[in-house]
Amino acid sequence: MPGGMAIVGAGQCGARAALTLREHGYDGSVTLIGDELHLPYERPPLSKDVMVSEAEPVPRFVADRQVFADRSIQYLTGTRAIAIDPAARSIRLTDDRTLPYDKLLLATGAAPRRLPLPAADGSRCAYLRTYDDALRIRGAIGAGAHVAILGGGFIGLELAASVRKRGARVTVIETLPRILTRGVPEEIARIIDARHRSEGVDLACGKAVAALRDAAGGVEVVLTDGSVIIADLLLISIGAVPVAGLAEEAGLAIENGIAVDAHLRTSDPDIYAAGDCCSFPLAIYGGRRVRLECWRNAQDQGTLAARNMLGAGESASSVPWLWTDQYELRLQIAGLPDEGKRLVRRDLQDGAFILFHLADDGRLVAASGLGTGNAVAKDVRVAEMLIARRAKPDPAALARPETKLKSLLAA
Amino acid sequence: MSSNWIEACAADAIEQEDVIRFDHGGRTFAIYRSAEDDYFATDGLCTHEQVHLADGLVMDDIIECPMHNGRFNYRTGEAKGAPVCVNLQTYPVKVEAGKVLVQLD
């Protein structure tokens, strides 16, 4: 009996995969299994628009109900897969059903890293991952509140900007000596740091949480330097961990998430994994294994996994790309900055600039652009193409604003 | 059909194979100049999420949204695949005396 295609996880990645299967003419059964009750939606607005919109927020859906119905995609909400039987090629679901598959895609995403303190599970602490998490936080960050945010990474800082926009007081606690240590050049982190301080955000770097206690009407955060912050809410944004338990119990290879090859295939040839939950080798960086947690990767890998489930045999070749919005500032990063050994700066209009990250051999390996709105978008996009081509552009040309970056593509 | 031609910009205000934003009457448009010096106009916002296409990259006949890489053929308005599925509205364009004129109905 043909089993069709099963997709576990109905975020951007899983939903995109389901739609791609149909776009490529697959006419067997497609089952998309999601543990949330919403239609598949995009997560980037959760820390931003959903927090600050004046109107009642609505999720930004990947596609509406009719689109899934028209394409005969069976979408199961509020359902999880609890076991995979790779030999029988079937999965068992929380509704006790057993679903056979020809090919299975695991797009299980990532979950917030938990703070290992009992009080972190209390009602005055929150993690952000889902739309429902976002609504709950939205309701608690009104003017007059004091919100403490643990973690000076992208999500923590986007939340800080959103909370300020709502008029609440913000204290950000970062364990490391500066914010944005993971993959953001110090030159850019300094500007973002200053921007937060100019909005009145209290940034406490180099301090960790020693203890958490419930306090009257709030939560008491004791830091390692002995200082105490009393906040109405503690937002814990200390990274995410891949959701790989299902794969691990099924005996699939695990390495920083579900290990897949360049075709996004796991150690079982009939099971694929894509998006935040998997690590994969990136050919443009010599096969370096990475795991990416961003919208673009979810979108691209959902598409690629679906194509490969249909036999396309294509390798992941996208250049990593992400953006973060804080206040009017948008940072876009293409490539992997930590592959770079030297920086070349290109100044654009109105204070916007791009840092090009060059490897020892002169190869462009990443570009980090900061500006208002989409001021850096075109140039970062061209940089992305140069990175994909493993180009070694002339550093002087990169630095000179009069040189059109596009002209370097022809070289 | 109206004959209401609106002056959008000088022809040389757009570089070859590039795009600029043009706002008129409370609406926003994107005006394109191809590598062959032909001019085109479309609605200014991506049909996926309200992002200004003029901040995106033009390559050959394609304009690419700067946020989510939605791609459109700017000559025809055709959406070229996920995440965009709704075509862009296009508008007639002519160049006269060094000015780009757009017919907005």
PDB file of N, CA, C and O in Angstrom, chain A residues 373-411:
ATOM      1  N   GLY A 373      15.962  50.520   7.484  1.00  0.00           N
ATOM      2  CA  GLY A 373      15.106  49.808   6.533  1.00  0.00           C
ATOM      3  C   GLY A 373      15.942  48.930   5.620  1.00  0.00           C
ATOM      4  O   GLY A 373      16.851  48.232   6.066  1.00  0.00           O
ATOM      5  N   ASN A 374      15.646  49.015   4.326  1.00  0.00           N
ATOM      6  CA  ASN A 374      16.343  48.141   3.389  1.00  0.00           C
ATOM      7  C   ASN A 374      17.523  48.797   2.692  1.00  0.00           C
ATOM      8  O   ASN A 374      17.871  48.446   1.570  1.00  0.00           O
ATOM      9  N   ALA A 375      18.177  49.749   3.388  1.00  0.00           N
ATOM     10  CA  ALA A 375      19.275  50.500   2.775  1.00  0.00           C
ATOM     11  C   ALA A 375      20.401  49.601   2.273  1.00  0.00           C
ATOM     12  O   ALA A 375      21.090  49.941   1.317  1.00  0.00           O
ATOM     13  N   VAL A 376      20.614  48.468   2.927  1.00  0.00           N
ATOM     14  CA  VAL A 376      21.745  47.618   2.536  1.00  0.00           C
ATOM     15  C   VAL A 376      21.308  46.407   1.712  1.00  0.00           C
ATOM     16  O   VAL A 376      22.127  45.591   1.306  1.00  0.00           O
ATOM     17  N   ALA A 377      20.004  46.292   1.471  1.00  0.00           N
ATOM     18  CA  ALA A 377      19.472  45.040   0.917  1.00  0.00           C
ATOM     19  C   ALA A 377      20.069  44.672  -0.437  1.00  0.00           C
ATOM     20  O   ALA A 377      20.496  43.539  -0.655  1.00  0.00           O
ATOM     21  N   LYS A 378      20.112  45.641  -1.361  1.00  0.00           N
ATOM     22  CA  LYS A 378      20.603  45.302  -2.703  1.00  0.00           C
ATOM     23  C   LYS A 378      22.049  44.830  -2.645  1.00  0.00           C
ATOM     24  O   LYS A 378      22.409  43.845  -3.275  1.00  0.00           O
ATOM     25  N   ASP A 379      22.867  45.570  -1.905  1.00  0.00           N
ATOM     26  CA  ASP A 379      24.287  45.224  -1.874  1.00  0.00           C
ATOM     27  C   ASP A 379      24.541  43.903  -1.155  1.00  0.00           C
ATOM     28  O   ASP A 379      25.410  43.132  -1.554  1.00  0.00           O
ATOM     29  N   VAL A 380      23.776  43.638  -0.095  1.00  0.00           N
ATOM     30  CA  VAL A 380      23.965  42.355   0.595  1.00  0.00           C
ATOM     31  C   VAL A 380      23.528  41.213  -0.329  1.00  0.00           C
ATOM     32  O   VAL A 380      24.132  40.144  -0.344  1.00  0.00           O
ATOM     33  N   ARG A 381      22.507  41.472  -1.134  1.00  0.00           N
ATOM     34  CA  ARG A 381      22.052  40.432  -2.071  1.00  0.00           C
ATOM     35  C   ARG A 381      23.128  40.137  -3.119  1.00  0.00           C
ATOM     36  O   ARG A 381      23.368  38.978  -3.471  1.00  0.00           O
ATOM     37  N   VAL A 382      23.775  41.195  -3.615  1.00  0.00           N
ATOM     38  CA  VAL A 382      24.859  40.967  -4.584  1.00  0.00           C
ATOM     39  C   VAL A 382      26.012  40.232  -3.899  1.00  0.00           C
ATOM     40  O   VAL A 382      26.601  39.304  -4.457  1.00  0.00           O
ATOM     41  N   ALA A 383      26.301  40.635  -2.651  1.00  0.00           N
ATOM     42  CA  ALA A 383      27.359  39.956  -1.900  1.00  0.00           C
ATOM     43  C   ALA A 383      27.045  38.465  -1.764  1.00  0.00           C
ATOM     44  O   ALA A 383      27.932  37.614  -1.905  1.00  0.00           O
ATOM     45  N   GLU A 384      25.784  38.179  -1.527  1.00  0.00           N
ATOM     46  CA  GLU A 384      25.369  36.775  -1.398  1.00  0.00           C
ATOM     47  C   GLU A 384      25.712  35.997  -2.678  1.00  0.00           C
ATOM     48  O   GLU A 384      26.200  34.863  -2.624  1.00  0.00           O
ATOM     49  N   MET A 385      25.483  36.630  -3.822  1.00  0.00           N
ATOM     50  CA  MET A 385      25.799  35.957  -5.087  1.00  0.00           C
ATOM     51  C   MET A 385      27.302  35.788  -5.257  1.00  0.00           C
ATOM     52  O   MET A 385      27.773  34.764  -5.752  1.00  0.00           O
ATOM     53  N   LEU A 386      28.058  36.804  -4.828  1.00  0.00           N
ATOM     54  CA  LEU A 386      29.522  36.692  -4.899  1.00  0.00           C
ATOM     55  C   LEU A 386      30.016  35.568  -3.994  1.00  0.00           C
ATOM     56  O   LEU A 386      30.920  34.811  -4.353  1.00  0.00           O
ATOM     57  N   ILE A 387      29.413  35.455  -2.818  1.00  0.00           N
ATOM     58  CA  ILE A 387      29.804  34.395  -1.876  1.00  0.00           C
ATOM     59  C   ILE A 387      29.514  33.028  -2.498  1.00  0.00           C
ATOM     60  O   ILE A 387      30.335  32.120  -2.450  1.00  0.00           O
ATOM     61  N   ALA A 388      28.338  32.909  -3.109  1.00  0.00           N
ATOM     62  CA  ALA A 388      27.956  31.633  -3.726  1.00  0.00           C
ATOM     63  C   ALA A 388      28.934  31.239  -4.824  1.00  0.00           C
ATOM     64  O   ALA A 388      29.191  30.063  -5.049  1.00  0.00           O
ATOM     65  N   ARG A 389      29.488  32.253  -5.512  1.00  0.00           N
ATOM     66  CA  ARG A 389      30.446  31.965  -6.598  1.00  0.00           C
ATOM     67  C   ARG A 389      31.861  31.804  -6.084  1.00  0.00           C
ATOM     68  O   ARG A 389      32.791  31.679  -6.874  1.00  0.00           O
ATOM     69  N   ARG A 390      32.036  31.885  -4.785  1.00  0.00           N
ATOM     70  CA  ARG A 390      33.366  31.811  -4.161  1.00  0.00           C
ATOM     71  C   ARG A 390      34.304  32.844  -4.767  1.00  0.00           C
ATOM     72  O   ARG A 390      35.484  32.579  -5.027  1.00  0.00           O
ATOM     73  N   ALA A 391      33.757  34.029  -5.007  1.00  0.00           N
ATOM     74  CA  ALA A 391      34.533  35.077  -5.660  1.00  0.00           C
ATOM     75  C   ALA A 391      35.592  35.648  -4.729  1.00  0.00           C
ATOM     76  O   ALA A 391      35.459  35.592  -3.509  1.00  0.00           O
ATOM     77  N   LYS A 392      36.652  36.167  -5.338  1.00  0.00           N
ATOM     78  CA  LYS A 392      37.699  36.872  -4.585  1.00  0.00           C
ATOM     79  C   LYS A 392      37.748  38.305  -5.101  1.00  0.00           C
ATOM     80  O   LYS A 392      38.667  38.687  -5.830  1.00  0.00           O
ATOM     81  N   PRO A 393      36.767  39.116  -4.715  1.00  0.00           N
ATOM     82  CA  PRO A 393      36.706  40.472  -5.259  1.00  0.00           C
ATOM     83  C   PRO A 393      37.845  41.340  -4.728  1.00  0.00           C
ATOM     84  O   PRO A 393      38.369  41.115  -3.641  1.00  0.00           O
ATOM     85  N   ASP A 394      38.212  42.334  -5.540  1.00  0.00           N
ATOM     86  CA  ASP A 394      39.258  43.278  -5.166  1.00  0.00           C
ATOM     87  C   ASP A 394      38.781  44.069  -3.936  1.00  0.00           C
ATOM     88  O   ASP A 394      37.762  44.748  -3.996  1.00  0.00           O
ATOM     89  N   PRO A 395      39.498  43.980  -2.819  1.00  0.00           N
ATOM     90  CA  PRO A 395      39.043  44.673  -1.598  1.00  0.00           C
ATOM     91  C   PRO A 395      38.859  46.174  -1.811  1.00  0.00           C
ATOM     92  O   PRO A 395      37.937  46.775  -1.238  1.00  0.00           O
ATOM     93  N   ALA A 396      39.700  46.775  -2.650  1.00  0.00           N
ATOM     94  CA  ALA A 396      39.570  48.217  -2.891  1.00  0.00           C
ATOM     95  C   ALA A 396      38.246  48.516  -3.591  1.00  0.00           C
ATOM     96  O   ALA A 396      37.590  49.517  -3.293  1.00  0.00           O
ATOM     97  N   ALA A 397      37.854  47.643  -4.505  1.00  0.00           N
ATOM     98  CA  ALA A 397      36.582  47.833  -5.211  1.00  0.00           C
ATOM     99  C   ALA A 397      35.413  47.665  -4.245  1.00  0.00           C
ATOM    100  O   ALA A 397      34.422  48.395  -4.314  1.00  0.00           O
ATOM    101  N   LEU A 398      35.530  46.716  -3.330  1.00  0.00           N
ATOM    102  CA  LEU A 398      34.467  46.515  -2.335  1.00  0.00           C
ATOM    103  C   LEU A 398      34.300  47.757  -1.464  1.00  0.00           C
ATOM    104  O   LEU A 398      33.188  48.126  -1.093  1.00  0.00           O
ATOM    105  N   ALA A 399      35.407  48.388  -1.136  1.00  0.00           N
ATOM    106  CA  ALA A 399      35.376  49.517  -0.205  1.00  0.00           C
ATOM    107  C   ALA A 399      34.878  50.795  -0.867  1.00  0.00           C
ATOM    108  O   ALA A 399      34.402  51.692  -0.187  1.00  0.00           O
ATOM    109  N   ARG A 400      34.995  50.865  -2.203  1.00  0.00           N
ATOM    110  CA  ARG A 400      34.701  52.110  -2.920  1.00  0.00           C
ATOM    111  C   ARG A 400      33.227  52.179  -3.286  1.00  0.00           C
ATOM    112  O   ARG A 400      32.757  51.398  -4.114  1.00  0.00           O
ATOM    113  N   PRO A 401      32.468  53.102  -2.695  1.00  0.00           N
ATOM    114  CA  PRO A 401      31.028  53.142  -2.963  1.00  0.00           C
ATOM    115  C   PRO A 401      30.702  53.403  -4.427  1.00  0.00           C
ATOM    116  O   PRO A 401      29.644  53.017  -4.903  1.00  0.00           O
ATOM    117  N   GLU A 402      31.631  54.042  -5.169  1.00  0.00           N
ATOM    118  CA  GLU A 402      31.330  54.357  -6.573  1.00  0.00           C
ATOM    119  C   GLU A 402      31.365  53.097  -7.436  1.00  0.00           C
ATOM    120  O   GLU A 402      30.776  53.069  -8.512  1.00  0.00           O
ATOM    121  N   THR A 403      32.069  52.061  -6.985  1.00  0.00           N
ATOM    122  CA  THR A 403      32.097  50.824  -7.765  1.00  0.00           C
ATOM    123  C   THR A 403      30.786  50.079  -7.548  1.00  0.00           C
ATOM    124  O   THR A 403      30.445  49.753  -6.415  1.00  0.00           O
ATOM    125  N   LYS A 404      30.047  49.848  -8.620  1.00  0.00           N
ATOM    126  CA  LYS A 404      28.812  49.086  -8.471  1.00  0.00           C
ATOM    127  C   LYS A 404      29.176  47.645  -8.130  1.00  0.00           C
ATOM    128  O   LYS A 404      29.953  47.002  -8.835  1.00  0.00           O
ATOM    129  N   LEU A 405      28.617  47.140  -7.050  1.00  0.00           N
ATOM    130  CA  LEU A 405      28.929  45.768  -6.658  1.00  0.00           C
ATOM    131  C   LEU A 405      28.539  44.794  -7.753  1.00  0.00           C
ATOM    132  O   LEU A 405      29.201  43.795  -7.987  1.00  0.00           O
ATOM    133  N   LYS A 406      27.437  45.114  -8.434  1.00  0.00           N
ATOM    134  CA  LYS A 406      26.976  44.235  -9.501  1.00  0.00           C
ATOM    135  C   LYS A 406      28.051  44.024 -10.570  1.00  0.00           C
ATOM    136  O   LYS A 406      28.120  42.964 -11.168  1.00  0.00           O
ATOM    137  N   SER A 407      28.877  45.067 -10.769  1.00  0.00           N
ATOM    138  CA  SER A 407      29.902  44.940 -11.804  1.00  0.00           C
ATOM    139  C   SER A 407      30.922  43.864 -11.425  1.00  0.00           C
ATOM    140  O   SER A 407      31.576  43.296 -12.287  1.00  0.00           O
ATOM    141  N   LEU A 408      31.038  43.576 -10.121  1.00  0.00           N
ATOM    142  CA  LEU A 408      31.987  42.546  -9.683  1.00  0.00           C
ATOM    143  C   LEU A 408      31.481  41.144 -10.012  1.00  0.00           C
ATOM    144  O   LEU A 408      32.246  40.188 -10.049  1.00  0.00           O
ATOM    145  N   LEU A 409      30.174  41.025 -10.243  1.00  0.00           N
ATOM    146  CA  LEU A 409      29.618  39.714 -10.598  1.00  0.00           C
ATOM    147  C   LEU A 409      30.111  39.277 -11.966  1.00  0.00           C
ATOM    148  O   LEU A 409      30.207  38.083 -12.252  1.00  0.00           O
ATOM    149  N   ALA A 410      30.394  40.256 -12.830  1.00  0.00           N
ATOM    150  CA  ALA A 410      30.822  39.928 -14.192  1.00  0.00           C
ATOM    151  C   ALA A 410      32.257  39.434 -14.215  1.00  0.00           C
ATOM    152  O   ALA A 410      32.664  38.742 -15.148  1.00  0.00           O
ATOM    153  N   ALA A 411      33.028  39.785 -13.187  1.00  0.00           N
ATOM    154  CA  ALA A 411      34.461  39.458 -13.195  1.00  0.00           C
ATOM    155  C   ALA A 411      34.701  37.955 -13.143  1.00  0.00           C
ATOM    156  O   ALA A 411      33.885  37.209 -12.652  1.00  0.00           O
TER     157      ALA A 411
END
